[in-house]
mmCIF file of C-alpha atoms in Angstrom:
data_model
loop_
_atom_site.group_PDB
_atom_site.id
_atom_site.type_symbol
_atom_site.label_atom_id
_atom_site.label_comp_id
_atom_site.label_asym_id
_atom_site.label_seq_id
_atom_site.Cartn_x
_atom_site.Cartn_y
_atom_site.Cartn_z
ATOM 1 C CA MET A 289 17.868 -12.839 24.362
ATOM 2 C CA THR A 290 19.375 -10.779 21.707
ATOM 3 C CA TYR A 291 16.689 -7.641 20.900
ATOM 4 C CA LYS A 292 16.306 -7.405 17.218
ATOM 5 C CA SER A 293 14.698 -4.713 15.156
ATOM 6 C CA GLY A 294 14.712 -3.183 11.423
ATOM 7 C CA PHE A 295 13.386 -1.786 8.571
ATOM 8 C CA ILE A 296 12.442 -4.519 5.549
ATOM 9 C CA ALA A 297 10.577 -2.499 2.164
ATOM 10 C CA ILE A 298 7.697 -4.885 0.578
ATOM 11 C CA ILE A 299 8.334 -4.162 -3.319
ATOM 12 C CA GLY A 300 7.094 -5.486 -6.229
ATOM 13 C CA ARG A 301 4.972 -4.378 -9.269
ATOM 14 C CA PRO A 302 1.405 -3.190 -9.185
ATOM 15 C CA ASN A 303 -1.363 -6.019 -7.519
ATOM 16 C CA ALA A 304 1.561 -8.450 -6.332
ATOM 17 C CA GLY A 305 0.198 -8.564 -3.038
ATOM 18 C CA LYS A 306 2.146 -5.860 -1.144
ATOM 19 C CA SER A 307 -1.027 -4.594 1.117
ATOM 20 C CA THR A 308 -2.425 -8.070 1.712
ATOM 21 C CA LEU A 309 0.788 -9.286 2.898
ATOM 22 C CA LEU A 310 1.248 -6.342 5.247
ATOM 23 C CA ASN A 311 -2.027 -6.418 6.759
ATOM 24 C CA ALA A 312 -1.719 -10.337 6.947
ATOM 25 C CA LEU A 313 1.304 -9.657 8.704
ATOM 26 C CA LEU A 314 0.080 -7.072 11.330
ATOM 27 C CA HIS A 315 -3.534 -8.688 12.011
ATOM 28 C CA GLN A 316 -5.560 -6.001 11.294
ATOM 29 C CA LYS A 317 -5.795 -3.574 8.286
ATOM 30 C CA ILE A 318 -3.414 -0.894 7.537
ATOM 31 C CA ALA A 319 -3.090 -0.691 4.227
ATOM 32 C CA ILE A 320 -6.274 -0.649 1.694
ATOM 33 C CA MET A 321 -6.631 -3.383 -0.813
ATOM 34 C CA SER A 322 -8.284 -3.050 -4.255
ATOM 35 C CA PRO A 323 -7.821 -4.747 -7.645
ATOM 36 C CA LYS A 324 -7.246 -1.799 -9.226
ATOM 37 C CA PRO A 325 -3.199 -1.340 -10.133
ATOM 38 C CA ASN A 326 -1.263 1.371 -7.627
ATOM 39 C CA THR A 327 -3.919 1.185 -5.297
ATOM 40 C CA THR A 328 -0.732 2.318 -2.280
ATOM 41 C CA ARG A 329 0.409 5.331 -3.169
ATOM 42 C CA ASN A 330 2.295 6.180 -0.050
ATOM 43 C CA ASN A 331 5.049 4.503 1.556
ATOM 44 C CA ILE A 332 2.915 3.169 4.469
ATOM 45 C CA MET A 333 5.028 1.939 7.772
ATOM 46 C CA GLY A 334 3.244 -1.227 9.341
ATOM 47 C CA ILE A 335 4.992 -1.922 12.457
ATOM 48 C CA LEU A 336 4.994 -5.615 14.412
ATOM 49 C CA THR A 337 6.841 -5.751 17.759
ATOM 50 C CA THR A 338 7.120 -9.159 19.944
ATOM 51 C CA GLN A 339 8.730 -10.176 22.706
ATOM 52 C CA ASP A 340 12.462 -10.519 20.861
ATOM 53 C CA THR A 341 12.279 -8.449 17.697
ATOM 54 C CA GLN A 342 10.877 -5.187 15.452
ATOM 55 C CA TYR A 343 9.489 -6.116 12.457
ATOM 56 C CA VAL A 344 9.269 -2.540 10.455
ATOM 57 C CA PHE A 345 7.779 -2.782 7.225
ATOM 58 C CA ILE A 346 7.238 -0.636 4.703
ATOM 59 C CA ASP A 347 4.429 -1.385 2.119
ATOM 60 C CA THR A 348 5.317 0.532 -1.219
ATOM 61 C CA PRO A 349 3.360 2.063 -4.357
ATOM 62 C CA GLY A 350 3.771 -0.415 -6.839
ATOM 63 C CA VAL A 351 6.705 -0.160 -9.728
ATOM 64 C CA HIS A 352 5.116 1.453 -12.348
ATOM 65 C CA LYS A 353 6.203 2.644 -16.264
ATOM 66 C CA PRO A 354 5.016 6.171 -15.081
ATOM 67 C CA LYS A 355 2.645 8.675 -16.837
ATOM 68 C CA HIS A 356 2.350 11.290 -14.752
ATOM 69 C CA GLU A 357 4.057 13.194 -12.427
ATOM 70 C CA LEU A 358 1.694 11.508 -9.327
ATOM 71 C CA GLY A 359 2.855 8.369 -10.942
ATOM 72 C CA ARG A 360 6.468 8.876 -11.242
ATOM 73 C CA THR A 361 7.118 10.755 -7.619
ATOM 74 C CA LEU A 362 5.620 7.247 -6.487
ATOM 75 C CA ASN A 363 8.498 5.201 -8.349
ATOM 76 C CA LYS A 364 10.343 7.777 -6.028
ATOM 77 C CA ASN A 365 9.277 6.583 -2.924
ATOM 78 C CA ALA A 366 9.727 3.080 -3.322
ATOM 79 C CA TYR A 367 13.095 3.760 -4.280
ATOM 80 C CA THR A 368 13.680 5.516 -1.567
ATOM 81 C CA ALA A 369 12.334 2.679 0.564
ATOM 82 C CA ILE A 370 14.989 0.125 -1.274
ATOM 83 C CA ALA A 371 17.582 2.498 -1.061
ATOM 84 C CA GLU A 372 17.177 2.926 2.933
ATOM 85 C CA ALA A 373 15.559 -0.986 4.280
ATOM 86 C CA ASP A 374 17.988 -3.304 6.055
ATOM 87 C CA ILE A 375 16.220 -6.005 4.248
ATOM 88 C CA ASN A 376 14.378 -5.757 0.807
ATOM 89 C CA ALA A 377 11.759 -8.526 0.064
ATOM 90 C CA LEU A 378 10.628 -8.176 -3.329
ATOM 91 C CA ILE A 379 7.059 -9.908 -3.528
ATOM 92 C CA ILE A 380 6.141 -11.603 -6.815
ATOM 93 C CA ASP A 381 2.430 -12.949 -7.791
ATOM 94 C CA ILE A 382 4.211 -16.109 -9.466
ATOM 95 C CA THR A 383 1.115 -16.298 -11.627
ATOM 96 C CA GLN A 384 2.377 -13.684 -14.404
ATOM 97 C CA PRO A 385 5.419 -14.505 -16.628
ATOM 98 C CA PHE A 386 8.871 -12.394 -15.652
ATOM 99 C CA GLY A 387 8.523 -9.738 -17.479
ATOM 100 C CA SER A 388 9.995 -6.247 -18.421
ATOM 101 C CA GLY A 389 9.008 -4.170 -15.623
ATOM 102 C CA ASP A 390 10.788 -7.439 -13.075
ATOM 103 C CA GLU A 391 13.674 -6.574 -15.181
ATOM 104 C CA PHE A 392 13.525 -2.652 -14.326
ATOM 105 C CA LEU A 393 12.730 -3.143 -10.847
ATOM 106 C CA LEU A 394 15.458 -5.655 -10.131
ATOM 107 C CA ASP A 395 17.957 -2.854 -11.601
ATOM 108 C CA ARG A 396 17.311 -0.882 -8.653
ATOM 109 C CA LEU A 397 17.555 -3.428 -6.308
ATOM 110 C CA ARG A 398 20.787 -4.915 -7.913
ATOM 111 C CA GLY A 399 21.867 -1.095 -6.733
ATOM 112 C CA SER A 400 21.591 -2.550 -2.477
ATOM 113 C CA ASP A 401 23.895 -4.162 -0.538
ATOM 114 C CA VAL A 402 21.240 -5.698 1.838
ATOM 115 C CA PRO A 403 19.671 -8.947 1.698
ATOM 116 C CA CYS A 404 16.927 -9.363 -0.769
ATOM 117 C CA LEU A 405 14.296 -12.191 -0.628
ATOM 118 C CA LEU A 406 12.066 -13.135 -2.606
ATOM 119 C CA LEU A 407 8.955 -13.899 -1.889
ATOM 120 C CA VAL A 408 6.617 -15.987 -4.004
ATOM 121 C CA ASN A 409 2.908 -15.190 -3.861
ATOM 122 C CA LYS A 410 -0.324 -16.984 -4.637
ATOM 123 C CA ILE A 411 1.815 -20.978 -5.345
ATOM 124 C CA ASP A 412 -1.680 -22.496 -4.693
ATOM 125 C CA LEU A 413 -3.540 -21.043 -8.173
ATOM 126 C CA LEU A 414 -1.013 -22.689 -10.472
ATOM 127 C CA PRO A 415 0.220 -26.271 -11.240
ATOM 128 C CA LYS A 416 3.316 -27.358 -9.505
ATOM 129 C CA GLN A 417 5.136 -27.546 -13.035
ATOM 130 C CA GLN A 418 4.998 -24.284 -13.563
ATOM 131 C CA VAL A 419 6.010 -22.803 -10.286
ATOM 132 C CA MET A 420 9.079 -24.607 -10.799
ATOM 133 C CA GLU A 421 9.073 -23.515 -14.450
ATOM 134 C CA ARG A 422 9.070 -19.621 -12.942
ATOM 135 C CA LEU A 423 10.918 -19.935 -10.130
ATOM 136 C CA LEU A 424 13.781 -21.321 -11.732
ATOM 137 C CA LYS A 425 13.884 -18.187 -14.285
ATOM 138 C CA TRP A 426 14.136 -15.852 -11.193
ATOM 139 C CA GLN A 427 16.542 -17.730 -9.839
ATOM 140 C CA SER A 428 18.645 -17.645 -12.743
ATOM 141 C CA VAL A 429 18.196 -13.190 -13.267
ATOM 142 C CA PHE A 430 19.149 -11.954 -9.855
ATOM 143 C CA PRO A 431 21.081 -14.034 -6.916
ATOM 144 C CA PHE A 432 18.295 -13.849 -3.645
ATOM 145 C CA ASP A 433 19.577 -14.619 -0.082
ATOM 146 C CA GLU A 434 16.638 -16.463 0.274
ATOM 147 C CA ILE A 435 13.187 -17.883 -1.709
ATOM 148 C CA ILE A 436 10.155 -17.871 0.457
ATOM 149 C CA PRO A 437 6.532 -19.462 -1.049
ATOM 150 C CA LEU A 438 3.406 -17.945 0.596
ATOM 151 C CA SER A 439 -0.149 -16.778 0.050
ATOM 152 C CA ALA A 440 -1.218 -13.431 1.753
ATOM 153 C CA LEU A 441 -4.567 -13.558 1.294
ATOM 154 C CA LYS A 442 -4.784 -17.065 2.835
ATOM 155 C CA GLU A 443 -1.679 -16.398 5.408
ATOM 156 C CA GLU A 444 0.068 -19.603 4.773
ATOM 157 C CA ASN A 445 3.851 -19.807 6.043
ATOM 158 C CA LEU A 446 3.609 -16.356 7.394
ATOM 159 C CA SER A 447 5.131 -17.069 10.653
ATOM 160 C CA GLU A 448 8.664 -19.143 8.391
ATOM 161 C CA LEU A 449 8.775 -15.562 6.543
ATOM 162 C CA LEU A 450 8.917 -13.893 9.876
ATOM 163 C CA LYS A 451 11.759 -16.476 11.020
ATOM 164 C CA VAL A 452 14.193 -15.501 8.068
ATOM 165 C CA ILE A 453 13.522 -12.049 8.301
ATOM 166 C CA ARG A 454 14.351 -12.393 12.038
ATOM 167 C CA SER A 455 17.738 -14.359 10.810
ATOM 168 C CA TYR A 456 18.371 -11.497 8.697
ATOM 169 C CA LEU A 457 17.918 -8.792 11.340
ATOM 170 C CA GLN A 458 20.456 -7.159 13.023
ATOM 171 C CA GLU A 459 20.420 -6.762 16.926
ATOM 172 C CA GLY A 460 19.367 -3.648 17.306
ATOM 173 C CA VAL A 461 16.642 -0.595 19.410
ATOM 174 C CA GLN A 462 12.775 -0.307 19.879
ATOM 175 C CA TYR A 463 12.110 2.094 17.372
ATOM 176 C CA PHE A 464 8.580 3.014 17.896
ATOM 177 C CA PRO A 465 6.789 2.097 21.078
ATOM 178 C CA GLN A 466 4.668 -0.887 21.742
ATOM 179 C CA GLU A 467 1.224 -0.168 20.919
ATOM 180 C CA MET A 468 2.184 1.737 18.063
ATOM 181 C CA ILE A 469 1.173 -0.017 14.810
ATOM 182 C CA SER A 470 1.861 2.589 12.065
ATOM 183 C CA ASP A 471 3.516 5.588 11.064
ATOM 184 C CA HIS A 472 0.318 7.721 9.551
ATOM 185 C CA GLY A 473 -2.165 8.480 11.946
ATOM 186 C CA GLU A 474 -6.229 8.143 11.801
ATOM 187 C CA ASN A 475 -7.087 10.844 9.685
ATOM 188 C CA PHE A 476 -4.936 9.397 6.607
ATOM 189 C CA ARG A 477 -6.324 5.506 7.508
ATOM 190 C CA ILE A 478 -9.921 7.342 7.355
ATOM 191 C CA SER A 479 -9.099 8.669 3.563
ATOM 192 C CA GLU A 480 -8.072 5.910 2.239
ATOM 193 C CA ILE A 481 -10.982 3.946 3.497
ATOM 194 C CA ILE A 482 -12.740 6.088 1.473
ATOM 195 C CA ARG A 483 -10.170 5.885 -1.510
ATOM 196 C CA GLU A 484 -10.807 2.575 -1.333
ATOM 197 C CA LYS A 485 -14.612 2.382 -1.429
ATOM 198 C CA ILE A 486 -14.204 4.669 -5.014
ATOM 199 C CA LEU A 487 -11.421 2.172 -6.084
ATOM 200 C CA PHE A 488 -14.640 -0.908 -6.075
ATOM 201 C CA ARG A 489 -17.253 0.959 -7.580
ATOM 202 C CA THR A 490 -15.377 2.988 -10.170
ATOM 203 C CA GLU A 491 -13.439 1.801 -13.798
ATOM 204 C CA GLU A 492 -11.327 2.874 -16.542
ATOM 205 C CA GLU A 493 -9.810 5.960 -15.560
ATOM 206 C CA VAL A 494 -11.950 7.673 -12.625
ATOM 207 C CA PRO A 495 -10.190 5.339 -9.603
ATOM 208 C CA HIS A 496 -6.364 6.935 -10.980
ATOM 209 C CA SER A 497 -7.478 10.325 -10.725
ATOM 210 C CA ILE A 498 -9.461 10.430 -7.209
ATOM 211 C CA ALA A 499 -7.469 12.015 -3.981
ATOM 212 C CA VAL A 500 -9.289 12.102 -1.013
ATOM 213 C CA VAL A 501 -8.796 15.104 1.482
ATOM 214 C CA ILE A 502 -9.965 15.197 5.227
ATOM 215 C CA GLU A 503 -11.456 19.349 5.319
ATOM 216 C CA ASN A 504 -13.111 18.783 8.863
ATOM 217 C CA ARG A 505 -13.930 15.880 11.605
ATOM 218 C CA GLU A 506 -15.391 17.171 14.813
ATOM 219 C CA ASP A 507 -15.575 13.514 17.865
ATOM 220 C CA THR A 508 -17.902 14.114 19.696
ATOM 221 C CA LYS A 509 -18.896 11.447 23.480
ATOM 222 C CA ASP A 510 -21.377 9.890 20.851
ATOM 223 C CA LYS A 511 -20.028 9.898 17.465
ATOM 224 C CA ILE A 512 -17.573 11.441 14.828
ATOM 225 C CA PHE A 513 -18.837 13.674 12.099
ATOM 226 C CA ILE A 514 -16.269 13.772 9.121
ATOM 227 C CA GLN A 515 -16.021 16.138 6.124
ATOM 228 C CA ALA A 516 -14.200 14.709 3.161
ATOM 229 C CA LEU A 517 -13.163 16.231 -0.592
ATOM 230 C CA VAL A 518 -12.679 13.550 -3.318
ATOM 231 C CA ILE A 519 -10.694 15.593 -6.112
ATOM 232 C CA VAL A 520 -10.941 14.805 -9.562
ATOM 233 C CA GLU A 521 -9.167 16.088 -13.092
ATOM 234 C CA ARG A 522 -12.437 16.681 -15.227
ATOM 235 C CA SER A 523 -16.362 17.123 -14.728
ATOM 236 C CA SER A 524 -17.330 13.819 -16.678
ATOM 237 C CA GLN A 525 -15.456 12.356 -13.926
ATOM 238 C CA LYS A 526 -17.989 14.730 -11.073
ATOM 239 C CA ALA A 527 -20.666 13.338 -12.668
ATOM 240 C CA ILE A 528 -19.662 9.627 -12.623
ATOM 241 C CA MET A 529 -18.390 10.522 -8.533
ATOM 242 C CA ILE A 530 -21.914 11.794 -7.829
ATOM 243 C CA GLY A 531 -24.129 8.922 -9.711
ATOM 244 C CA LYS A 532 -27.858 8.959 -11.240
ATOM 245 C CA GLN A 533 -29.666 10.761 -8.538
ATOM 246 C CA GLY A 534 -26.507 11.184 -6.140
ATOM 247 C CA SER A 535 -26.318 7.452 -6.041
ATOM 248 C CA MET A 536 -22.660 6.469 -6.294
ATOM 249 C CA ILE A 537 -22.043 9.199 -3.873
ATOM 250 C CA ARG A 538 -24.562 7.776 -1.513
ATOM 251 C CA SER A 539 -22.925 4.171 -1.747
ATOM 252 C CA ILE A 540 -18.895 5.237 -1.416
ATOM 253 C CA ARG A 541 -20.777 7.429 1.636
ATOM 254 C CA ILE A 542 -22.747 4.394 3.532
ATOM 255 C CA ALA A 543 -19.536 1.611 2.711
ATOM 256 C CA ALA A 544 -17.429 4.517 3.954
ATOM 257 C CA GLN A 545 -19.511 4.941 7.573
ATOM 258 C CA LYS A 546 -19.746 1.485 7.682
ATOM 259 C CA GLU A 547 -15.633 0.503 7.769
ATOM 260 C CA LEU A 548 -14.956 3.443 9.914
ATOM 261 C CA LYS A 549 -17.284 2.605 11.735
ATOM 262 C CA LYS A 550 -15.612 -0.180 12.409
ATOM 263 C CA MET A 551 -11.869 1.342 12.941
ATOM 264 C CA LEU A 552 -13.296 4.010 15.066
ATOM 265 C CA LYS A 553 -15.469 1.843 17.245
ATOM 266 C CA LYS A 554 -18.568 4.595 17.485
ATOM 267 C CA PRO A 555 -20.847 5.690 14.707
ATOM 268 C CA VAL A 556 -19.812 8.184 11.807
ATOM 269 C CA GLU A 557 -21.693 10.492 9.979
ATOM 270 C CA LEU A 558 -19.200 11.254 6.900
ATOM 271 C CA GLU A 559 -20.477 14.343 3.939
ATOM 272 C CA LEU A 560 -18.586 14.128 0.839
ATOM 273 C CA TYR A 561 -17.988 16.570 -1.125
ATOM 274 C CA VAL A 562 -16.797 16.013 -5.643
ATOM 275 C CA ARG A 563 -14.369 18.948 -6.443
ATOM 276 C CA VAL A 564 -12.598 19.755 -10.130
ATOM 277 C CA GLU A 565 -8.598 19.630 -10.008
ATOM 278 C CA LYS A 566 -7.819 20.188 -13.413
ATOM 279 C CA ASP A 567 -4.534 17.203 -14.379
ATOM 280 C CA TRP A 568 -3.902 17.176 -10.206
ATOM 281 C CA ARG A 569 -1.518 14.389 -11.243
ATOM 282 C CA ASN A 570 0.793 16.875 -13.220
ATOM 283 C CA ARG A 571 1.311 19.868 -10.681
ATOM 284 C CA GLU A 572 3.809 19.566 -7.702
ATOM 285 C CA ASN A 573 1.784 21.945 -5.847
ATOM 286 C CA LYS A 574 -1.333 19.981 -5.862
ATOM 287 C CA LEU A 575 0.383 16.898 -5.247
ATOM 288 C CA LYS A 576 2.099 18.069 -1.937
ATOM 289 C CA GLN A 577 -1.390 19.409 -1.260
ATOM 290 C CA PHE A 578 -3.237 16.627 -1.635
ATOM 291 C CA GLY A 579 -0.708 14.628 0.653
ATOM 292 C CA TYR A 580 1.925 13.028 -2.063
ATOM 293 C CA ARG A 581 5.477 14.867 -1.322
ATOM 294 C CA GLU A 582 8.439 12.987 -2.970
ATOM 295 C CA LEU A 583 10.758 11.338 -0.213
ATOM 296 C CA ASP A 584 14.402 11.990 -0.597
ATOM 297 C CA GLU A 585 16.418 9.344 -0.778
#
């Protein structure tokens, strides 16, 4: 039996379904999800190991027109994944018409000489005729090696997707141990879960201005104690984060504790603090400090 392995970059516009797809393929939550654009801020590796294949998926930040240094860093990291992948898998939300942002992303893919798959997500939300019209447009602008319809949310057609990906992978070694499912440690996942709870509860500029840093963690036999710092850019955002009589920060803490208990399989006591760091998204030293370093292409 031929053993195959390789790196598959999952790329696309914000909110196309990249993280939903990664979690569905791994059958567990590797990447956080929310309706807010650019929920994913890091290249997150999800590793699926079967008897004859190791699929190393890389969930990338949604490529967008950046307004801050953070946005430019996120785009660069997505481009690095494209440049280094064995297969590029472009996922699109078929309910959205083809636009200039898609053309911008395709220009990046044109510079790559590896197989490129088009993953057509959310096909169940449009009439068949409209799906066909939009697919014809995509086929006319780029020579995709395969087009695969799927529903990441409903986990439809994923076994077919894995079969197609395997057919394009080369014979190779097992890069990571059987039990390893991600390249990010527990503390990263803890900070991301806290950030996810903030994304669901805040509006406008606030969710985009947030960073979460784990300051302290103590594991005992009976529970885990975590102190985390929530970074915002302005005093007005700090007031929103705390809420009237601490109501907002309390609801975030309770929701995060509940999910962390499930993930860590132990009761969790979480303390959250809010700090203002003016314009941190444009400050390179702060980006690095908060875990948003630029990857080398």
